[in-house]
Coordinates of N, CA and C in Angstrom, one line a residue:
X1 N -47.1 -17.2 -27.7 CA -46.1 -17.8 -26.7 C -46.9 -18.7 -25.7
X2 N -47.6 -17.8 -25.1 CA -48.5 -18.6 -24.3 C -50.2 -19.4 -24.9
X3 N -50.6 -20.8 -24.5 CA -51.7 -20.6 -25.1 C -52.9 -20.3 -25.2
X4 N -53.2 -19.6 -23.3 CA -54.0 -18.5 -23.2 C -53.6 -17.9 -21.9
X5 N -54.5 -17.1 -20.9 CA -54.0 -16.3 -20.2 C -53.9 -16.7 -19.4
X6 N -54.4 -17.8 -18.9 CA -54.3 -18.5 -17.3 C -53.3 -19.0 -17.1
X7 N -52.5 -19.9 -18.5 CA -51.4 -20.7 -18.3 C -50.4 -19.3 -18.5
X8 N -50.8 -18.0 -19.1 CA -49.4 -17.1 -18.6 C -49.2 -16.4 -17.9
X9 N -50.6 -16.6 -16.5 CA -50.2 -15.9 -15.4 C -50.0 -17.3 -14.3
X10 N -50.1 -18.4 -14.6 CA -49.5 -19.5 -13.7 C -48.3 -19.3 -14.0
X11 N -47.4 -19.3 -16.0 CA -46.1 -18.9 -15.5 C -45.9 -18.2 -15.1
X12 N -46.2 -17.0 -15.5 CA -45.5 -16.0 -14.5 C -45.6 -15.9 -13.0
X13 N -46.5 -16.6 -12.4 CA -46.4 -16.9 -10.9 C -45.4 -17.2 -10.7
X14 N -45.3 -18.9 -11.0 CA -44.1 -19.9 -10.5 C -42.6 -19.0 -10.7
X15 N -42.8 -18.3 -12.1 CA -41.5 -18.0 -12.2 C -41.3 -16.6 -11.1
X16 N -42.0 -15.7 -10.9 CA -41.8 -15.1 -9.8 C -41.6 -15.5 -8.1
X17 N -42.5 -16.6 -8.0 CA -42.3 -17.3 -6.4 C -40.7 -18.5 -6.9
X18 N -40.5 -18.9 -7.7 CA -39.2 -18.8 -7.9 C -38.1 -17.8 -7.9
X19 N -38.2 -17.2 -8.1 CA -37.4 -16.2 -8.1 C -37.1 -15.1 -6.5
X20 N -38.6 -15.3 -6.3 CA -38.3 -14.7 -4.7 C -37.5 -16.1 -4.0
X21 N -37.7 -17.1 -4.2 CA -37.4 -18.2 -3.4 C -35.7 -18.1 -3.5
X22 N -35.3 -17.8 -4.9 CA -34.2 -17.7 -4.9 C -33.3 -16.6 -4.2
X23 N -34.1 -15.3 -4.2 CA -33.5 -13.6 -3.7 C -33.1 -14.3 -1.8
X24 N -34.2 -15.2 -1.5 CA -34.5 -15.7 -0.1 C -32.9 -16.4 0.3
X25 N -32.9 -17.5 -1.0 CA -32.0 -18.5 -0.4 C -30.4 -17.8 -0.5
X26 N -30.2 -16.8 -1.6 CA -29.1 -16.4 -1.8 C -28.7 -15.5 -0.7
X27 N -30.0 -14.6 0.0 CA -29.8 -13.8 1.3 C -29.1 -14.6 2.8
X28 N -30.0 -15.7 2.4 CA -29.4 -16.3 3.7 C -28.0 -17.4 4.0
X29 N -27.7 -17.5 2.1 CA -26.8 -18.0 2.5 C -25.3 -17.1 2.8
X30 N -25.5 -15.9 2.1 CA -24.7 -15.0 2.5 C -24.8 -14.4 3.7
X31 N -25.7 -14.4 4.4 CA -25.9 -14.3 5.8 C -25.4 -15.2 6.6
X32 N -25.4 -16.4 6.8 CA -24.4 -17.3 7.0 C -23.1 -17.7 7.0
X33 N -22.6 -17.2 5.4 CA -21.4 -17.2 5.2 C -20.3 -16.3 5.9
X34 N -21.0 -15.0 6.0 CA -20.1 -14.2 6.1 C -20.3 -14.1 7.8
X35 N -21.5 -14.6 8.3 CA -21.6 -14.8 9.7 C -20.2 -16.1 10.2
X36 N -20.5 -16.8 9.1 CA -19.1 -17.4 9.7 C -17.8 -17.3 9.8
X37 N -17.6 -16.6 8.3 CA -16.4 -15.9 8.5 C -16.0 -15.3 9.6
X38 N -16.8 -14.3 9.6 CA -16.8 -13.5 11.2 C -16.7 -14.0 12.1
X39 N -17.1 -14.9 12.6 CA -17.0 -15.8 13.7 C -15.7 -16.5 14.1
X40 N -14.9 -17.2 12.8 CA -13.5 -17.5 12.7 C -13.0 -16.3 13.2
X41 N -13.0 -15.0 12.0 CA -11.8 -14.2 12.9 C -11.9 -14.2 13.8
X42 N -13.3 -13.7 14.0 CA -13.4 -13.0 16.2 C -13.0 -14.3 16.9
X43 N -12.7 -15.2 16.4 CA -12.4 -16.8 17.7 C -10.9 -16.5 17.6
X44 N -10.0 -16.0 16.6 CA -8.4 -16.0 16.5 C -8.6 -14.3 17.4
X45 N -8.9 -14.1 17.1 CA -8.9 -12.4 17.8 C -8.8 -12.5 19.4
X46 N -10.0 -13.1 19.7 CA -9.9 -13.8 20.8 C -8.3 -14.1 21.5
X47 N -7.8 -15.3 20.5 CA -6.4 -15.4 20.9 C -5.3 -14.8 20.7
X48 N -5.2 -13.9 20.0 CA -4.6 -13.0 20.2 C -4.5 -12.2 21.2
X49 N -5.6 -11.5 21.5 CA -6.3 -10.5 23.2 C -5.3 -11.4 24.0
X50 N -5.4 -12.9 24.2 CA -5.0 -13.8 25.6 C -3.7 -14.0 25.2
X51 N -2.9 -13.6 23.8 CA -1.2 -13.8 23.6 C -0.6 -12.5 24.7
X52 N -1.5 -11.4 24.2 CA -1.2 -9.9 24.4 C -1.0 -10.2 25.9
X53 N -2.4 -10.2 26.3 CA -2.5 -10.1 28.0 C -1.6 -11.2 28.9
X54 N -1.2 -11.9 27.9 CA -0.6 -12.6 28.9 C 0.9 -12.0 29.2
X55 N 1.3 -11.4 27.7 CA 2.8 -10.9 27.9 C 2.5 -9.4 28.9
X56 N 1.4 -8.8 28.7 CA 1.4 -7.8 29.9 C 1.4 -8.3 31.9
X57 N 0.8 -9.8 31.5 CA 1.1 -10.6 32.8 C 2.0 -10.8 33.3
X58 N 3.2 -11.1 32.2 CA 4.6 -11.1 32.4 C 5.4 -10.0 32.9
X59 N 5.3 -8.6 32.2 CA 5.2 -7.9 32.2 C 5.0 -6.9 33.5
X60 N 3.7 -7.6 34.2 CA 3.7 -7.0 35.4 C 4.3 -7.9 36.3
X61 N 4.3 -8.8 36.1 CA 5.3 -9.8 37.5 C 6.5 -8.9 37.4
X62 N 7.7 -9.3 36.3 CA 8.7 -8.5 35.9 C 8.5 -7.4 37.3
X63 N 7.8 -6.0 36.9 CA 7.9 -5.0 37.4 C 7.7 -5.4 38.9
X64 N 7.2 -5.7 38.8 CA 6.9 -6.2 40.9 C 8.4 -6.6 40.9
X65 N 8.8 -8.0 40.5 CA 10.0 -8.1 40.8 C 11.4 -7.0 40.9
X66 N 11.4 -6.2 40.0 CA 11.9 -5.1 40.0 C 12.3 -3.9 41.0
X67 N 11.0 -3.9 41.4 CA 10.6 -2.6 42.5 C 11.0 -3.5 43.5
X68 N 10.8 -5.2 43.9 CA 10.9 -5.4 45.1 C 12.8 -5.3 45.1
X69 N 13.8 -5.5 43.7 CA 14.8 -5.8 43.8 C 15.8 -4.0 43.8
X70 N 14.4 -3.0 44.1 CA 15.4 -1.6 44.5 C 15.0 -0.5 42.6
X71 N 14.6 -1.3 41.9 CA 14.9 -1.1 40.3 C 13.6 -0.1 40.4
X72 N 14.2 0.9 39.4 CA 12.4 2.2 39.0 C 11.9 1.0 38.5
X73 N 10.6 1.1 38.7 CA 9.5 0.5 38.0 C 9.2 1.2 36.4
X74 N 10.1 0.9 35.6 CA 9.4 1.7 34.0 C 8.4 1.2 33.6
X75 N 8.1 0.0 34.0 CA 6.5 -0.6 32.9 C 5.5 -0.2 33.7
X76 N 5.2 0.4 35.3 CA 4.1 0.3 35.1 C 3.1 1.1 34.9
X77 N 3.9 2.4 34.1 CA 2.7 3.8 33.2 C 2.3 2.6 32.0
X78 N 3.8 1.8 31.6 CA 2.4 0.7 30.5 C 1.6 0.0 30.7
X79 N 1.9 -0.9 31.8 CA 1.4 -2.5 31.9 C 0.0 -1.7 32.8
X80 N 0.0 -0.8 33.6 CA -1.3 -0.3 34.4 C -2.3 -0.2 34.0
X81 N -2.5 0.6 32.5 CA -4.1 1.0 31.9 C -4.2 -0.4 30.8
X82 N -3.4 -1.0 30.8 CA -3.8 -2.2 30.0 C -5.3 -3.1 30.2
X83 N -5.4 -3.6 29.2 CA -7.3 -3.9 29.4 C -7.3 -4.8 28.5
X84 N -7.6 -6.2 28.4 CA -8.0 -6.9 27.4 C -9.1 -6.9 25.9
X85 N -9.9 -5.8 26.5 CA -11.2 -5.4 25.4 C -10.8 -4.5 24.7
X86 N -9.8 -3.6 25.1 CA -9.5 -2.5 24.3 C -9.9 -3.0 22.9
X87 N -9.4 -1.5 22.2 CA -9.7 -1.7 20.3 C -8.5 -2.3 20.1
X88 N -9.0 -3.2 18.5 CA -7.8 -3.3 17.9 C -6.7 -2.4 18.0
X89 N -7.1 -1.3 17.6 CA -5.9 0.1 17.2 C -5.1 0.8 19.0
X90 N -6.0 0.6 19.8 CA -5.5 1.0 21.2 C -4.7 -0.4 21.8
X91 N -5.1 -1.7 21.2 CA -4.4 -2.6 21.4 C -2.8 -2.2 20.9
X92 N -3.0 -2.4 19.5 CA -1.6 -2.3 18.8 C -0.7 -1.3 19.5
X93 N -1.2 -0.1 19.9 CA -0.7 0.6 20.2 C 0.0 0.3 21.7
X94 N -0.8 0.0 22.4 CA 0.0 -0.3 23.7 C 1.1 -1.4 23.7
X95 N 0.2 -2.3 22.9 CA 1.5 -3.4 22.8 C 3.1 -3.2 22.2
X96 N 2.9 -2.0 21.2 CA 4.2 -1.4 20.7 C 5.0 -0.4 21.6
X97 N 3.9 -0.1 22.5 CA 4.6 1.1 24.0 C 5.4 -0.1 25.1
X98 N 4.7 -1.3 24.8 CA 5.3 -2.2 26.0 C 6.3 -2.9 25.0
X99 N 6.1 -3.2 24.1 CA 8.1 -3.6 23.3 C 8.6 -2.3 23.0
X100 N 8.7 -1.8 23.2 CA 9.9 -0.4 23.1 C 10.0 -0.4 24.7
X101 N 9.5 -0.3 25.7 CA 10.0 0.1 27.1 C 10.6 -1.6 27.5
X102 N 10.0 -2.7 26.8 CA 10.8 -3.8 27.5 C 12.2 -3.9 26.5
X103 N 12.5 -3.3 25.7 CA 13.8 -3.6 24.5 C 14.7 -2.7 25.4
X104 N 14.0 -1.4 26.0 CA 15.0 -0.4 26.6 C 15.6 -1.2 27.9
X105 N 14.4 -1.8 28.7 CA 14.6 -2.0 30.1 C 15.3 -3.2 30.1
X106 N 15.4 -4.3 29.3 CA 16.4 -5.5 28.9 C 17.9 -5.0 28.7
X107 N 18.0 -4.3 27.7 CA 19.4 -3.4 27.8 C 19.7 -2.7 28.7
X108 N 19.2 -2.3 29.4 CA 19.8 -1.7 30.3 C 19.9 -2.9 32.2
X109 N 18.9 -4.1 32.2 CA 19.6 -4.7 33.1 C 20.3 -5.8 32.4
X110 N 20.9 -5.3 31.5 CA 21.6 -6.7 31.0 C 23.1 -6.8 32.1
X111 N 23.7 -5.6 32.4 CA 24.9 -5.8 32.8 C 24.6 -6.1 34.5
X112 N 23.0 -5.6 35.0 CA 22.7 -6.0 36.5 C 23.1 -7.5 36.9
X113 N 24.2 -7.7 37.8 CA 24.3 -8.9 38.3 C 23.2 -9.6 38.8
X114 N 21.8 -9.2 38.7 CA 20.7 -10.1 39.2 C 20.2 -10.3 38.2
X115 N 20.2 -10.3 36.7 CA 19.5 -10.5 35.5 C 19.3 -11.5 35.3
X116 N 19.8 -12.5 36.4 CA 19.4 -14.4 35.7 C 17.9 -14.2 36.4
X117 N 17.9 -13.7 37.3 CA 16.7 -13.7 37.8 C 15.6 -12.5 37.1
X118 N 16.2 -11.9 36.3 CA 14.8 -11.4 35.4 C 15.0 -12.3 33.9
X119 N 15.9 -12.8 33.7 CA 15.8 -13.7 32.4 C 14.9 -14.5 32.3
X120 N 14.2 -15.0 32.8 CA 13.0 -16.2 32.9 C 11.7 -15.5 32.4
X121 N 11.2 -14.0 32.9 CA 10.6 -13.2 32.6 C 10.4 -12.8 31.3
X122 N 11.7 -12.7 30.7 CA 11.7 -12.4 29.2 C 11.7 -13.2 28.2
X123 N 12.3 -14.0 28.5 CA 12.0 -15.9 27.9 C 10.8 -16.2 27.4
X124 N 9.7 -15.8 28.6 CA 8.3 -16.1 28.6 C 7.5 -15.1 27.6
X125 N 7.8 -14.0 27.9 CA 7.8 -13.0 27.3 C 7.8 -13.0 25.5
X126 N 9.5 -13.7 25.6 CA 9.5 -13.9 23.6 C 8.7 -15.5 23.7
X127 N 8.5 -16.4 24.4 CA 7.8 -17.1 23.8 C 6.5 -16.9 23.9
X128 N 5.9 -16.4 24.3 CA 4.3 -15.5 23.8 C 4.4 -14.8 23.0
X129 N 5.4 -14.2 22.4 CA 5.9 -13.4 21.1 C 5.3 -14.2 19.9
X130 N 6.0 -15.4 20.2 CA 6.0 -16.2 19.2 C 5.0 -16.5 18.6
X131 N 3.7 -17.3 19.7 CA 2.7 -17.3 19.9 C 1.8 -16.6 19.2
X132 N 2.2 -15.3 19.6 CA 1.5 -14.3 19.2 C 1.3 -13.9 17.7
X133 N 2.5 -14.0 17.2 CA 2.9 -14.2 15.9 C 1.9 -15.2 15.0
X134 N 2.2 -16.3 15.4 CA 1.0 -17.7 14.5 C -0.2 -17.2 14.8
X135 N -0.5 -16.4 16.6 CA -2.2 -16.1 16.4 C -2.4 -14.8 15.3
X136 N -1.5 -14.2 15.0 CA -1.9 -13.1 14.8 C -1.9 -12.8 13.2
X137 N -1.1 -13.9 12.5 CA -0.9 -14.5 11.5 C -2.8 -15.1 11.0
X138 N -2.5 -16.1 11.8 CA -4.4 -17.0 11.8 C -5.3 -15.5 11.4
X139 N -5.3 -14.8 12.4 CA -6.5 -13.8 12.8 C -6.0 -12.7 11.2
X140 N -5.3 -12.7 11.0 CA -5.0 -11.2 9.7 C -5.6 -12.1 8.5
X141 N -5.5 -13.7 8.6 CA -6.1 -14.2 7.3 C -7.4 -14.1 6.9
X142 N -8.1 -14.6 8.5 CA -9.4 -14.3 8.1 C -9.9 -13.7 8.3
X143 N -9.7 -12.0 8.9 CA -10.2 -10.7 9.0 C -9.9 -10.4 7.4
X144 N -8.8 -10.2 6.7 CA -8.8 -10.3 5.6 C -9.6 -10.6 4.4
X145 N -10.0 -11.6 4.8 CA -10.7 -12.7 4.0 C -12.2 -12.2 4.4
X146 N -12.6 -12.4 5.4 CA -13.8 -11.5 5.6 C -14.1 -10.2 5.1
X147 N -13.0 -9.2 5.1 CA -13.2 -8.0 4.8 C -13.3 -8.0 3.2
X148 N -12.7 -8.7 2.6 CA -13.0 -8.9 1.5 C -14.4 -9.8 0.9
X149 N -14.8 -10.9 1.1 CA -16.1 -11.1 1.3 C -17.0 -10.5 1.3
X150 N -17.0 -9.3 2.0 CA -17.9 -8.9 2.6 C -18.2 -7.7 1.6
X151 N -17.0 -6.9 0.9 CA -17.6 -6.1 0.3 C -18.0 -6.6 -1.2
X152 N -17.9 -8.0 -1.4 CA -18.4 -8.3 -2.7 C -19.6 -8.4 -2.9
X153 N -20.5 -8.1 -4.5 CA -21.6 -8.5 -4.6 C -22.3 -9.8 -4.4
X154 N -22.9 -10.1 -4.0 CA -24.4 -9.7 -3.4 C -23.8 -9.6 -1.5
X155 N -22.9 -9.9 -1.4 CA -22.7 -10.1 0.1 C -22.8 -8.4 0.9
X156 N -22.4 -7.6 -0.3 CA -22.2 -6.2 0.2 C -24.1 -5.6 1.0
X157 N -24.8 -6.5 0.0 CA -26.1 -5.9 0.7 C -26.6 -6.4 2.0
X158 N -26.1 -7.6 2.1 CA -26.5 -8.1 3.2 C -25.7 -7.6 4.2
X159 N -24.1 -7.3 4.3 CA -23.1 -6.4 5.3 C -23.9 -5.3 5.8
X160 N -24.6 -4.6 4.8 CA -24.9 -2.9 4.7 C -26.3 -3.2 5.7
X161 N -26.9 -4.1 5.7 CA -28.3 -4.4 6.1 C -28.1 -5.2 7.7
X162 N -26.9 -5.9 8.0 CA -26.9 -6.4 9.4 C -25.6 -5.2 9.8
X163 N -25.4 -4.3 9.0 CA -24.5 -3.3 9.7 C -22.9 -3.8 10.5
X164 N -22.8 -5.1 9.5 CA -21.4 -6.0 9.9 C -20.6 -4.5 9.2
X165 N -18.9 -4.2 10.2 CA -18.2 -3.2 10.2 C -17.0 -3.9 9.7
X166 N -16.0 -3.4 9.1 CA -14.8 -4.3 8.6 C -13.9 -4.6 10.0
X167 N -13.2 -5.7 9.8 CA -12.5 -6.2 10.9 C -11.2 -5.3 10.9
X168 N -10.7 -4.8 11.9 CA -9.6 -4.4 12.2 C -8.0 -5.3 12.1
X169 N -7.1 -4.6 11.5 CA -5.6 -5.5 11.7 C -4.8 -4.7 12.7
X170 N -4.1 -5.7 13.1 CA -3.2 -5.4 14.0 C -1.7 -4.6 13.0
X171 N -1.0 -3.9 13.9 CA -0.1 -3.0 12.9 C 1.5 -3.6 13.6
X172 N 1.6 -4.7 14.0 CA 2.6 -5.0 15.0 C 3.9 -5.4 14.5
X173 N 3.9 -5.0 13.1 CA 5.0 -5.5 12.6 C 6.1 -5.3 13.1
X174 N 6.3 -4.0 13.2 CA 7.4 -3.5 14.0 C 7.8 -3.8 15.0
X175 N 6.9 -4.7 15.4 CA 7.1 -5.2 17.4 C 8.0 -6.1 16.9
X176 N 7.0 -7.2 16.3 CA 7.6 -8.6 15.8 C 8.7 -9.2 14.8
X177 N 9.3 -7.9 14.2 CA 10.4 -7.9 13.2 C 12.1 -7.9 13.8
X178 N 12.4 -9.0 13.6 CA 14.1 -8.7 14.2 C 14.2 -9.4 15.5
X179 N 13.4 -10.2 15.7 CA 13.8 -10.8 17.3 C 14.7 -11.6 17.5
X180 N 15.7 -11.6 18.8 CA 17.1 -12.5 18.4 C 16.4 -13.9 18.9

């Protein structure tokens, strides 16, 4: 095969520093890749956190206006321990405690003769819904997409080795389903 031993330990060099060259380039481009993926989600994630917190903004004006107009204050055991960093899963969760107490508290000042004056509050409210909806839409694609990525071959060794954790979804279907 070979036509003596020098030229078959030169090939076998090249073909080995080839080959590491390749283990090299394919590590880093998967290091890359999936760094970027990750990066897209966490940038929509981001906007989602600022859809959320803003309808808790609303949220807490609302109750001030409330308390100042005589009304219990019901939101603010929710809107109080709210936090923008929270987890995904402590996210979802509060945000579904704050549409169940705002669906209750809407029904019940619907027949208060001052409700023009909380209607502007909830206006704002469903349209950060909306908002929230396209961000959260954006952000489930590429957490998705990532999470999948990530556990594919060769990419899975490079996850396991930068200790990248799967991205979290939001569970808010139930918030966002049925809005008039």
């Amino acid at each position: 095969m070979f036509p003596n031993l020098r030229s078959a330990i030169v090939s076998i060099a090249v073909v080995g520093l080839l080959s590491v060259f390749a283990l090299f380039a394919i590590d880093r481009n998967n290091v890359n890749r999936l760094g970027s993926y990750q990066k897209q989600a966490l940038g929509d994630l981001q906007k989602v956190r600022s859809h959320i917190a803003l309808r808790f903004d609303y949220a807490k004006a609302l109750s001030a206006l409330l308390e100042q107009n005589g009304h219990e204050a019901s939101l603010d055991s929710v809107v109080g321990e709210f936090e923008k960093e929270q987890s995904v899963a402590d996210l979802t969760a509060r945000y579904l405690l704050l549409d169940e107490a705002l669906g209750l508290l809407q029904r019940n000042l619907y027949a208060d003769p001052a409700y023009l004056s909380y209607a502007p509050y909830f206006e704002k409210m469903y349209e950060e819904e909306l908002a929230l909806s396209d961000a959260l839409l954006s952000y489930h694609t590429k957490a998705e997409y990532f999470n999948r990525q990530k556990h594919a071959f060769p990419a899975l060794i490079v996850a396991n080795r930068l200790e990248m954790e799967d991205l979290a979804l939001f569970t808010l279907a139930p918030a966002l389903k049925g809005r008039p």
